[in-house]
PDB file of C-alpha atoms in Angstrom:
ATOM      1  CA  MET O   8     -44.715 -35.059 349.398  1.00 48.00           C
ATOM      2  CA  SER O   9     -44.749 -38.528 347.866  1.00 45.00           C
ATOM      3  CA  LEU O  10     -44.554 -39.154 344.148  1.00 37.00           C
ATOM      4  CA  LEU O  11     -48.179 -40.337 344.185  1.00 39.00           C
ATOM      5  CA  GLU O  12     -49.292 -37.139 345.918  1.00 44.00           C
ATOM      6  CA  GLN O  13     -47.371 -35.045 343.392  1.00 39.00           C
ATOM      7  CA  ARG O  14     -49.103 -36.833 340.516  1.00 35.00           C
ATOM      8  CA  SER O  15     -52.504 -36.367 342.138  1.00 37.00           C
ATOM      9  CA  GLU O  16     -51.867 -32.644 342.633  1.00 40.00           C
ATOM     10  CA  ALA O  17     -50.708 -32.248 339.023  1.00 36.00           C
ATOM     11  CA  ALA O  18     -53.803 -34.025 337.775  1.00 39.00           C
ATOM     12  CA  ALA O  19     -55.984 -31.630 339.766  1.00 41.00           C
ATOM     13  CA  VAL O  20     -54.557 -28.609 337.943  1.00 38.00           C
ATOM     14  CA  PRO O  21     -56.587 -28.013 334.761  1.00 41.00           C
ATOM     15  CA  ALA O  22     -54.653 -27.805 331.522  1.00 41.00           C
ATOM     16  CA  VAL O  23     -54.390 -24.327 330.031  1.00 39.00           C
ATOM     17  CA  GLU O  24     -56.083 -24.364 326.622  1.00 44.00           C
ATOM     18  CA  THR O  25     -55.459 -21.883 323.880  1.00 49.00           C
ATOM     19  CA  ALA O  26     -58.605 -19.902 323.139  1.00 60.00           C
ATOM     20  CA  ARG O  27     -60.298 -21.084 319.967  1.00 60.00           C
ATOM     21  CA  ASP O  28     -62.699 -19.307 317.676  1.00 67.00           C
ATOM     22  CA  ASP O  29     -64.938 -20.406 314.861  1.00 91.00           C
ATOM     23  CA  LEU O  30     -64.855 -17.962 311.957  1.00 96.00           C
ATOM     24  CA  LEU O  31     -67.178 -17.921 309.005  1.00 97.00           C
ATOM     25  CA  LEU O  32     -65.815 -15.743 306.220  1.00 98.00           C
ATOM     26  CA  ILE O  33     -68.371 -14.940 303.508  1.00 98.00           C
ATOM     27  CA  CYS O  34     -67.084 -13.405 300.285  1.00 98.00           C
ATOM     28  CA  VAL O  35     -69.683 -12.123 297.832  1.00 97.00           C
ATOM     29  CA  ASN O  36     -68.395 -12.104 294.265  1.00 95.00           C
ATOM     30  CA  TYR O  37     -69.876 -10.287 291.296  1.00 94.00           C
ATOM     31  CA  ARG O  38     -67.698 -10.466 288.200  1.00 92.00           C
ATOM     32  CA  LYS O  39     -64.418 -10.147 290.062  1.00 93.00           C
ATOM     33  CA  PRO O  40     -62.717 -13.522 289.527  1.00 94.00           C
ATOM     34  CA  VAL O  41     -59.131 -12.297 289.948  1.00 94.00           C
ATOM     35  CA  GLU O  42     -59.929 -10.454 293.167  1.00 95.00           C
ATOM     36  CA  THR O  43     -61.930 -13.417 294.484  1.00 96.00           C
ATOM     37  CA  ALA O  44     -59.050 -15.840 293.883  1.00 96.00           C
ATOM     38  CA  ARG O  45     -56.623 -13.488 295.607  1.00 95.00           C
ATOM     39  CA  PHE O  46     -58.992 -12.970 298.521  1.00 96.00           C
ATOM     40  CA  VAL O  47     -59.445 -16.709 299.084  1.00 96.00           C
ATOM     41  CA  SER O  48     -55.694 -17.312 298.847  1.00 95.00           C
ATOM     42  CA  SER O  49     -55.046 -14.534 301.359  1.00 96.00           C
ATOM     43  CA  ALA O  50     -57.687 -15.948 303.716  1.00 96.00           C
ATOM     44  CA  ARG O  51     -56.335 -19.496 303.488  1.00 94.00           C
ATOM     45  CA  GLU O  52     -52.887 -18.244 304.523  1.00 94.00           C
ATOM     46  CA  GLN O  53     -54.185 -16.883 307.813  1.00 95.00           C
ATOM     47  CA  THR O  54     -52.771 -18.394 311.008  1.00 93.00           C
ATOM     48  CA  LEU O  55     -55.598 -19.353 313.359  1.00 89.00           C
ATOM     49  CA  ASN O  56     -56.209 -21.611 316.339  1.00 81.00           C
ATOM     50  CA  SER O  57     -59.111 -23.252 314.528  1.00 77.00           C
ATOM     51  CA  ALA O  58     -60.176 -23.985 311.005  1.00 77.00           C
ATOM     52  CA  LEU O  59     -61.517 -21.083 308.974  1.00 91.00           C
ATOM     53  CA  HIS O  60     -64.781 -21.652 307.138  1.00 95.00           C
ATOM     54  CA  VAL O  61     -64.831 -19.808 303.812  1.00 97.00           C
ATOM     55  CA  ILE O  62     -67.937 -19.449 301.670  1.00 98.00           C
ATOM     56  CA  VAL O  63     -67.869 -17.690 298.314  1.00 98.00           C
ATOM     57  CA  VAL O  64     -71.222 -16.573 296.935  1.00 97.00           C
ATOM     58  CA  ASP O  65     -71.090 -16.127 293.176  1.00 96.00           C
ATOM     59  CA  ASN O  66     -73.661 -13.523 292.178  1.00 95.00           C
ATOM     60  CA  SER O  67     -72.329 -13.402 288.607  1.00 93.00           C
ATOM     61  CA  PRO O  68     -74.590 -14.489 285.715  1.00 88.00           C
ATOM     62  CA  PRO O  69     -74.376 -18.282 285.258  1.00 81.00           C
ATOM     63  CA  ASP O  70     -73.213 -18.082 281.646  1.00 73.00           C
ATOM     64  CA  GLY O  71     -71.331 -14.795 281.764  1.00 68.00           C
ATOM     65  CA  GLU O  72     -67.783 -13.798 282.512  1.00 70.00           C
ATOM     66  CA  GLY O  73     -66.518 -12.949 285.951  1.00 77.00           C
ATOM     67  CA  GLY O  74     -67.602 -16.018 287.868  1.00 86.00           C
ATOM     68  CA  VAL O  75     -65.637 -17.793 290.572  1.00 90.00           C
ATOM     69  CA  PRO O  76     -62.384 -19.247 289.185  1.00 90.00           C
ATOM     70  CA  GLU O  77     -62.109 -23.019 288.873  1.00 91.00           C
ATOM     71  CA  ALA O  78     -59.246 -23.121 291.395  1.00 91.00           C
ATOM     72  CA  VAL O  79     -61.555 -21.625 294.026  1.00 93.00           C
ATOM     73  CA  ARG O  80     -64.475 -23.904 293.142  1.00 92.00           C
ATOM     74  CA  ASP O  81     -62.221 -26.975 293.412  1.00 93.00           C
ATOM     75  CA  ASP O  82     -60.675 -25.964 296.741  1.00 93.00           C
ATOM     76  CA  PRO O  83     -61.915 -28.525 299.304  1.00 92.00           C
ATOM     77  CA  HIS O  84     -61.593 -25.917 302.054  1.00 91.00           C
ATOM     78  CA  VAL O  85     -63.939 -23.465 300.320  1.00 96.00           C
ATOM     79  CA  THR O  86     -67.685 -23.738 299.821  1.00 97.00           C
ATOM     80  CA  THR O  87     -68.982 -22.081 296.667  1.00 96.00           C
ATOM     81  CA  ILE O  88     -72.613 -21.105 296.247  1.00 96.00           C
ATOM     82  CA  ALA O  89     -73.900 -20.222 292.784  1.00 93.00           C
ATOM     83  CA  PRO O  90     -77.535 -19.102 293.103  1.00 93.00           C
ATOM     84  CA  GLY O  91     -77.815 -18.477 289.342  1.00 90.00           C
ATOM     85  CA  LYS O  92     -78.799 -14.853 289.842  1.00 91.00           C
ATOM     86  CA  ASN O  93     -77.585 -11.757 291.608  1.00 94.00           C
ATOM     87  CA  LEU O  94     -78.887 -11.795 295.186  1.00 97.00           C
ATOM     88  CA  GLY O  95     -77.233  -8.542 296.178  1.00 97.00           C
ATOM     89  CA  TYR O  96     -74.504  -8.091 298.773  1.00 97.00           C
ATOM     90  CA  PHE O  97     -76.249  -8.912 302.041  1.00 98.00           C
ATOM     91  CA  GLY O  98     -78.774 -11.031 300.163  1.00 98.00           C
ATOM     92  CA  GLY O  99     -76.008 -13.377 299.065  1.00 98.00           C
ATOM     93  CA  ALA O 100     -74.396 -13.308 302.498  1.00 98.00           C
ATOM     94  CA  ALA O 101     -77.715 -14.121 304.192  1.00 98.00           C
ATOM     95  CA  VAL O 102     -78.184 -17.198 301.976  1.00 98.00           C
ATOM     96  CA  ALA O 103     -74.643 -18.347 302.782  1.00 98.00           C
ATOM     97  CA  LEU O 104     -75.153 -17.937 306.533  1.00 98.00           C
ATOM     98  CA  SER O 105     -78.540 -19.658 306.469  1.00 97.00           C
ATOM     99  CA  GLY O 106     -77.116 -22.644 304.602  1.00 97.00           C
ATOM    100  CA  TYR O 107     -74.140 -22.859 306.949  1.00 97.00           C
ATOM    101  CA  LEU O 108     -76.337 -22.863 310.061  1.00 97.00           C
ATOM    102  CA  LYS O 109     -78.335 -25.840 308.802  1.00 96.00           C
ATOM    103  CA  SER O 110     -75.463 -28.131 309.740  1.00 95.00           C
ATOM    104  CA  ASN O 111     -73.262 -25.956 311.965  1.00 94.00           C
ATOM    105  CA  ALA O 112     -73.599 -23.971 315.167  1.00 95.00           C
ATOM    106  CA  LEU O 113     -73.440 -20.198 315.092  1.00 96.00           C
ATOM    107  CA  PRO O 114     -69.736 -19.287 314.786  1.00 96.00           C
ATOM    108  CA  ASP O 115     -68.009 -16.816 317.068  1.00 95.00           C
ATOM    109  CA  TRP O 116     -67.483 -14.418 314.169  1.00 97.00           C
ATOM    110  CA  VAL O 117     -69.304 -13.955 310.871  1.00 98.00           C
ATOM    111  CA  ILE O 118     -67.407 -11.761 308.424  1.00 98.00           C
ATOM    112  CA  VAL O 119     -69.057 -10.405 305.280  1.00 98.00           C
ATOM    113  CA  SER O 120     -66.585  -9.156 302.711  1.00 98.00           C
ATOM    114  CA  ASN O 121     -66.099  -7.857 299.210  1.00 96.00           C
ATOM    115  CA  PRO O 122     -63.619  -9.856 297.117  1.00 96.00           C
ATOM    116  CA  ASP O 123     -61.363  -6.848 296.493  1.00 95.00           C
ATOM    117  CA  VAL O 124     -59.824  -6.849 299.962  1.00 95.00           C
ATOM    118  CA  TYR O 125     -56.980  -8.959 301.299  1.00 92.00           C
ATOM    119  CA  PHE O 126     -54.999  -9.554 304.462  1.00 96.00           C
ATOM    120  CA  PRO O 127     -51.527  -7.976 304.469  1.00 94.00           C
ATOM    121  CA  ASP O 128     -50.313 -10.209 307.331  1.00 95.00           C
ATOM    122  CA  HIS O 129     -50.865 -13.851 308.255  1.00 95.00           C
ATOM    123  CA  ASP O 130     -52.255 -13.039 311.692  1.00 95.00           C
ATOM    124  CA  VAL O 131     -54.923 -10.465 310.820  1.00 97.00           C
ATOM    125  CA  LEU O 132     -57.886 -12.707 311.645  1.00 96.00           C
ATOM    126  CA  HIS O 133     -56.177 -14.061 314.748  1.00 95.00           C
ATOM    127  CA  ARG O 134     -55.689 -10.483 315.929  1.00 95.00           C
ATOM    128  CA  LEU O 135     -59.316  -9.672 315.122  1.00 96.00           C
ATOM    129  CA  CYS O 136     -60.460 -12.529 317.366  1.00 94.00           C
ATOM    130  CA  ASP O 137     -57.996 -11.885 320.154  1.00 94.00           C
ATOM    131  CA  ILE O 138     -57.726  -8.129 320.480  1.00 94.00           C
ATOM    132  CA  HIS O 139     -60.918  -7.709 322.553  1.00 96.00           C
ATOM    133  CA  ARG O 140     -61.294 -11.235 323.870  1.00 94.00           C
ATOM    134  CA  GLY O 141     -63.817 -11.404 326.683  1.00 94.00           C
ATOM    135  CA  SER O 142     -65.348  -8.045 325.819  1.00 96.00           C
ATOM    136  CA  GLU O 143     -65.930  -8.445 322.090  1.00 96.00           C
ATOM    137  CA  PRO O 144     -67.973  -5.742 320.361  1.00 98.00           C
ATOM    138  CA  ALA O 145     -71.009  -6.917 318.429  1.00 98.00           C
ATOM    139  CA  VAL O 146     -69.607  -5.278 315.290  1.00 98.00           C
ATOM    140  CA  LEU O 147     -65.919  -4.721 314.641  1.00 98.00           C
ATOM    141  CA  ALA O 148     -64.743  -2.278 311.979  1.00 98.00           C
ATOM    142  CA  PRO O 149     -61.047  -2.771 311.160  1.00 98.00           C
ATOM    143  CA  SER O 150     -58.797  -0.239 309.516  1.00 97.00           C
ATOM    144  CA  ILE O 151     -59.463  -0.597 305.768  1.00 97.00           C
ATOM    145  CA  ARG O 152     -56.697   1.041 303.784  1.00 94.00           C
ATOM    146  CA  THR O 153     -57.205   1.797 300.115  1.00 91.00           C
ATOM    147  CA  LEU O 154     -54.587   0.710 297.616  1.00 84.00           C
ATOM    148  CA  ASN O 155     -54.093   4.016 295.812  1.00 75.00           C
ATOM    149  CA  SER O 156     -54.099   6.589 298.577  1.00 74.00           C
ATOM    150  CA  GLY O 157     -53.752   4.697 301.842  1.00 83.00           C
ATOM    151  CA  VAL O 158     -56.927   6.379 303.127  1.00 89.00           C
ATOM    152  CA  ASP O 159     -58.618   4.521 305.984  1.00 94.00           C
ATOM    153  CA  GLN O 160     -62.243   3.906 304.973  1.00 95.00           C
ATOM    154  CA  ASN O 161     -63.243   3.345 308.568  1.00 97.00           C
ATOM    155  CA  PRO O 162     -64.966   4.743 310.441  1.00 97.00           C
ATOM    156  CA  TYR O 163     -67.580   4.880 307.701  1.00 97.00           C
ATOM    157  CA  MET O 164     -69.688   7.117 309.933  1.00 98.00           C
ATOM    158  CA  ARG O 165     -68.616   8.203 313.394  1.00 98.00           C
ATOM    159  CA  VAL O 166     -72.034   9.454 314.447  1.00 98.00           C
ATOM    160  CA  ARG O 167     -75.604   8.874 313.365  1.00 98.00           C
ATOM    161  CA  PRO O 168     -76.642  11.127 310.471  1.00 96.00           C
ATOM    162  CA  ASP O 169     -79.525  13.516 310.925  1.00 96.00           C
ATOM    163  CA  ALA O 170     -82.875  12.264 309.677  1.00 96.00           C
ATOM    164  CA  TRP O 171     -83.165  15.194 307.255  1.00 96.00           C
ATOM    165  CA  ARG O 172     -79.939  14.163 305.559  1.00 93.00           C
ATOM    166  CA  ILE O 173     -81.171  10.610 304.947  1.00 96.00           C
ATOM    167  CA  ARG O 174     -84.511  11.890 303.676  1.00 95.00           C
ATOM    168  CA  LEU O 175     -82.788  14.420 301.436  1.00 94.00           C
ATOM    169  CA  ASN O 176     -80.628  11.661 299.961  1.00 92.00           C
ATOM    170  CA  SER O 177     -83.710   9.588 299.233  1.00 93.00           C
ATOM    171  CA  ARG O 178     -85.124  12.531 297.271  1.00 93.00           C
ATOM    172  CA  ILE O 179     -81.857  13.166 295.401  1.00 92.00           C
ATOM    173  CA  PHE O 180     -81.518   9.516 294.448  1.00 91.00           C
ATOM    174  CA  SER O 181     -85.149   9.360 293.339  1.00 92.00           C
ATOM    175  CA  ILE O 182     -84.531  11.548 290.255  1.00 90.00           C
ATOM    176  CA  TYR O 183     -82.039   9.977 287.876  1.00 90.00           C
ATOM    177  CA  PRO O 184     -80.565  13.191 286.332  1.00 90.00           C
ATOM    178  CA  VAL O 185     -80.109  14.716 289.788  1.00 89.00           C
ATOM    179  CA  ASP O 186     -78.560  11.503 291.078  1.00 82.00           C
ATOM    180  CA  ALA O 187     -76.184  11.368 288.092  1.00 85.00           C
ATOM    181  CA  VAL O 188     -74.925  14.902 288.766  1.00 87.00           C
ATOM    182  CA  TYR O 189     -74.625  14.209 292.493  1.00 82.00           C
ATOM    183  CA  GLN O 190     -72.602  11.029 291.914  1.00 83.00           C
ATOM    184  CA  GLY O 191     -70.294  12.814 289.475  1.00 81.00           C
ATOM    185  CA  LEU O 192     -69.580  15.634 291.928  1.00 83.00           C
ATOM    186  CA  SER O 193     -69.078  13.130 294.743  1.00 79.00           C
ATOM    187  CA  TRP O 194     -66.574  11.171 292.643  1.00 76.00           C
ATOM    188  CA  ILE O 195     -64.602  14.335 291.853  1.00 82.00           C
ATOM    189  CA  LYS O 196     -64.559  15.257 295.544  1.00 74.00           C
ATOM    190  CA  HIS O 197     -63.233  11.864 296.601  1.00 68.00           C
ATOM    191  CA  ARG O 198     -60.599  11.884 293.871  1.00 66.00           C
ATOM    192  CA  SER O 199     -59.382  15.218 295.211  1.00 69.00           C
ATOM    193  CA  LEU O 200     -59.294  13.936 298.784  1.00 59.00           C
ATOM    194  CA  ASP O 201     -57.356  10.856 297.670  1.00 58.00           C
ATOM    195  CA  GLY O 202     -54.777  13.127 296.055  1.00 54.00           C
ATOM    196  CA  VAL O 203     -54.408  15.146 299.249  1.00 52.00           C
ATOM    197  CA  ALA O 204     -54.122  11.965 301.311  1.00 50.00           C
ATOM    198  CA  LYS O 205     -51.175  10.763 299.224  1.00 51.00           C
ATOM    199  CA  GLU O 206     -49.220  13.859 300.211  1.00 50.00           C
ATOM    200  CA  ARG O 207     -49.818  13.419 303.923  1.00 50.00           C
ATOM    201  CA  PRO O 208     -47.199  11.667 306.062  1.00 48.00           C
ATOM    202  CA  ALA O 209     -48.161   8.303 307.471  1.00 47.00           C
ATOM    203  CA  THR O 210     -49.778   8.495 310.882  1.00 49.00           C
ATOM    204  CA  THR O 211     -49.722   6.011 313.719  1.00 47.00           C
ATOM    205  CA  ALA O 212     -52.856   4.045 314.486  1.00 58.00           C
ATOM    206  CA  GLY O 213     -55.177   5.562 317.051  1.00 79.00           C
ATOM    207  CA  PHE O 214     -57.176   3.930 319.790  1.00 91.00           C
ATOM    208  CA  ALA O 215     -60.232   1.738 319.399  1.00 96.00           C
ATOM    209  CA  THR O 216     -63.354   3.904 319.516  1.00 97.00           C
ATOM    210  CA  LYS O 217     -67.091   3.381 319.408  1.00 98.00           C
ATOM    211  CA  ILE O 218     -68.613   4.522 316.129  1.00 98.00           C
ATOM    212  CA  TYR O 219     -71.962   4.549 314.392  1.00 98.00           C
ATOM    213  CA  ALA O 220     -71.353   2.596 311.173  1.00 98.00           C
ATOM    214  CA  PRO O 221     -68.613   0.328 309.754  1.00 98.00           C
ATOM    215  CA  HIS O 222     -67.475   0.381 306.128  1.00 98.00           C
ATOM    216  CA  GLY O 223     -69.341  -2.248 304.144  1.00 97.00           C
ATOM    217  CA  SER O 224     -66.403  -3.793 302.291  1.00 97.00           C
ATOM    218  CA  PHE O 225     -65.442  -5.870 305.359  1.00 98.00           C
ATOM    219  CA  ILE O 226     -67.782  -6.178 308.336  1.00 98.00           C
ATOM    220  CA  ALA O 227     -67.007  -8.482 311.279  1.00 98.00           C
ATOM    221  CA  LEU O 228     -70.072  -9.502 313.271  1.00 98.00           C
ATOM    222  CA  HIS O 229     -69.637 -11.220 316.615  1.00 98.00           C
ATOM    223  CA  ARG O 230     -72.072 -13.956 317.581  1.00 97.00           C
ATOM    224  CA  THR O 231     -73.716 -11.564 320.073  1.00 98.00           C
ATOM    225  CA  TYR O 232     -75.000  -9.533 317.114  1.00 98.00           C
ATOM    226  CA  PHE O 233     -77.132 -12.503 316.055  1.00 98.00           C
ATOM    227  CA  GLU O 234     -77.897 -13.814 319.539  1.00 98.00           C
ATOM    228  CA  LYS O 235     -79.433 -10.448 320.457  1.00 98.00           C
ATOM    229  CA  GLY O 236     -81.612 -10.421 317.345  1.00 98.00           C
ATOM    230  CA  GLY O 237     -79.385  -8.993 314.613  1.00 98.00           C
ATOM    231  CA  THR O 238     -79.707 -10.267 311.068  1.00 98.00           C
ATOM    232  CA  LEU O 239     -78.360 -10.016 307.526  1.00 98.00           C
ATOM    233  CA  ASP O 240     -81.891  -9.809 306.116  1.00 97.00           C
ATOM    234  CA  TYR O 241     -81.537  -6.356 304.656  1.00 98.00           C
ATOM    235  CA  GLY O 242     -84.587  -4.899 302.930  1.00 96.00           C
ATOM    236  CA  ALA O 243     -82.772  -3.535 299.869  1.00 97.00           C
ATOM    237  CA  PHE O 244     -80.779  -5.152 297.073  1.00 96.00           C
ATOM    238  CA  LEU O 245     -77.620  -3.051 297.301  1.00 95.00           C
ATOM    239  CA  PHE O 246     -76.192   0.041 299.052  1.00 96.00           C
ATOM    240  CA  GLY O 247     -76.769   1.201 302.612  1.00 97.00           C
ATOM    241  CA  GLU O 248     -75.746  -2.033 304.339  1.00 98.00           C
ATOM    242  CA  GLU O 249     -73.564   0.015 306.691  1.00 98.00           C
ATOM    243  CA  ILE O 250     -76.510   2.016 307.982  1.00 98.00           C
ATOM    244  CA  PHE O 251     -78.619  -1.135 308.261  1.00 98.00           C
ATOM    245  CA  VAL O 252     -76.015  -2.776 310.519  1.00 98.00           C
ATOM    246  CA  ALA O 253     -75.538   0.446 312.478  1.00 98.00           C
ATOM    247  CA  GLU O 254     -79.247   0.905 313.119  1.00 98.00           C
ATOM    248  CA  THR O 255     -79.718  -2.760 313.995  1.00 98.00           C
ATOM    249  CA  ALA O 256     -76.893  -2.611 316.513  1.00 98.00           C
ATOM    250  CA  SER O 257     -78.149   0.674 317.958  1.00 98.00           C
ATOM    251  CA  ARG O 258     -81.686  -0.602 318.444  1.00 97.00           C
ATOM    252  CA  LEU O 259     -80.375  -3.710 320.171  1.00 98.00           C
ATOM    253  CA  GLY O 260     -78.047  -1.719 322.423  1.00 98.00           C
ATOM    254  CA  LEU O 261     -74.927  -3.244 320.849  1.00 98.00           C
ATOM    255  CA  THR O 262     -71.499  -1.741 320.267  1.00 98.00           C
ATOM    256  CA  VAL O 263     -69.909  -0.975 316.897  1.00 98.00           C
ATOM    257  CA  LEU O 264     -66.173  -0.579 317.433  1.00 98.00           C
ATOM    258  CA  TYR O 265     -63.541   0.872 315.122  1.00 98.00           C
ATOM    259  CA  GLU O 266     -60.304  -1.016 315.704  1.00 98.00           C
ATOM    260  CA  PRO O 267     -57.241   0.458 313.941  1.00 97.00           C
ATOM    261  CA  GLY O 268     -55.091  -2.342 315.358  1.00 96.00           C
ATOM    262  CA  VAL O 269     -56.581  -4.728 312.777  1.00 97.00           C
ATOM    263  CA  VAL O 270     -55.630  -3.712 309.246  1.00 97.00           C
ATOM    264  CA  ILE O 271     -57.221  -4.823 305.954  1.00 96.00           C
ATOM    265  CA  GLU O 272     -56.056  -3.729 302.500  1.00 96.00           C
ATOM    266  CA  HIS O 273     -58.671  -2.628 299.963  1.00 95.00           C
ATOM    267  CA  THR O 274     -57.693  -2.794 296.308  1.00 88.00           C
ATOM    268  CA  GLU O 275     -60.775  -0.899 295.132  1.00 72.00           C
ATOM    269  CA  ARG O 276     -59.795   1.629 292.516  1.00 62.00           C
ATOM    270  CA  SER O 277     -61.373   5.048 292.164  1.00 52.00           C
ATOM    271  CA  THR O 278     -63.186   4.908 288.834  1.00 52.00           C
ATOM    272  CA  ALA O 279     -66.128   6.680 287.250  1.00 55.00           C
ATOM    273  CA  LYS O 280     -67.322   3.434 285.673  1.00 61.00           C
ATOM    274  CA  GLY O 281     -70.904   2.693 286.664  1.00 64.00           C
ATOM    275  CA  LEU O 282     -71.560   6.082 288.244  1.00 67.00           C
ATOM    276  CA  TRP O 283     -74.344   6.864 285.803  1.00 70.00           C
ATOM    277  CA  ASN O 284     -75.651   3.346 285.278  1.00 85.00           C
ATOM    278  CA  ARG O 285     -79.442   3.438 285.534  1.00 91.00           C
ATOM    279  CA  ASP O 286     -79.667   0.052 287.274  1.00 92.00           C
ATOM    280  CA  ILE O 287     -77.145   1.155 289.892  1.00 91.00           C
ATOM    281  CA  SER O 288     -79.098   4.380 290.332  1.00 93.00           C
ATOM    282  CA  ARG O 289     -82.278   2.373 290.834  1.00 94.00           C
ATOM    283  CA  TYR O 290     -80.652   0.235 293.531  1.00 95.00           C
ATOM    284  CA  ARG O 291     -79.415   3.380 295.263  1.00 94.00           C
ATOM    285  CA  ARG O 292     -82.912   4.864 295.121  1.00 95.00           C
ATOM    286  CA  GLN O 293     -84.503   1.724 296.569  1.00 96.00           C
ATOM    287  CA  ALA O 294     -81.969   1.525 299.395  1.00 97.00           C
ATOM    288  CA  SER O 295     -82.273   5.198 300.344  1.00 96.00           C
ATOM    289  CA  ARG O 296     -86.053   4.977 300.445  1.00 96.00           C
ATOM    290  CA  TYR O 297     -85.940   1.811 302.523  1.00 97.00           C
ATOM    291  CA  LEU O 298     -83.538   3.295 305.062  1.00 97.00           C
ATOM    292  CA  ALA O 299     -85.470   6.564 305.350  1.00 97.00           C
ATOM    293  CA  ARG O 300     -88.748   4.730 305.845  1.00 96.00           C
ATOM    294  CA  LYS O 301     -87.457   2.001 308.151  1.00 97.00           C
ATOM    295  CA  PHE O 302     -85.093   3.882 310.435  1.00 97.00           C
ATOM    296  CA  PHE O 303     -85.511   7.654 310.027  1.00 96.00           C
TER     297      PHE O 303
END
């Protein structure tokens, strides 16, 4: 074979390109400036094949404490949105996504996150993109380990709850004194379970499995979720986003996958603060009624 023929043959072989992904990471902050700064720093340290788009939605009061730190606002790689009022969790995320899509194509992954999570390794998001490449689930629920106990908060729900349970919750949450007692008992139960979990030996990660609902603190939505008709336009201000995503995916015939091979750390602390707040109770009541009426 002549040198010219060798060059022609080499030119005919396509170059192998590293798979690239566009990721939009939406962090919704409400009076958690320290956690938000840490979250953004952790996200910016991720090793990816493409640039990571980070949007921080600041739901904090415009003149109050707890807004987005100046270092985050001044970061040229981070977009900060300050609506001037609290839009709620998915409400803020929906505004961020809508604004992003005005000048950008739909990314491969849209991740909606609380600020009190972080990435323990530099390749967490790369692993999230790569672990099911070619057969990506519409919704991916990573392992979310709590700071205090190491409990994995996913799967949030393995199977769909019975309709009577959702309707019962909507009744419980509709009466403030009953809701207050229920929340107190629930908090005590979870504190006890956290204590038991601390005494258990560490277990190895299991296999990826299909589940009903992902934990709301960090939800990864593949582009297929939106292409098939999924949305972030949740009909309640706060609470129940997990069931909203689960029901949306189910109705569209999409997969929600728990993936223990992708690990997120959650610094949320178990505290009774806010359990008996009347505004929080009202949001819980509105969400439970919406879910019962809409899906059950």
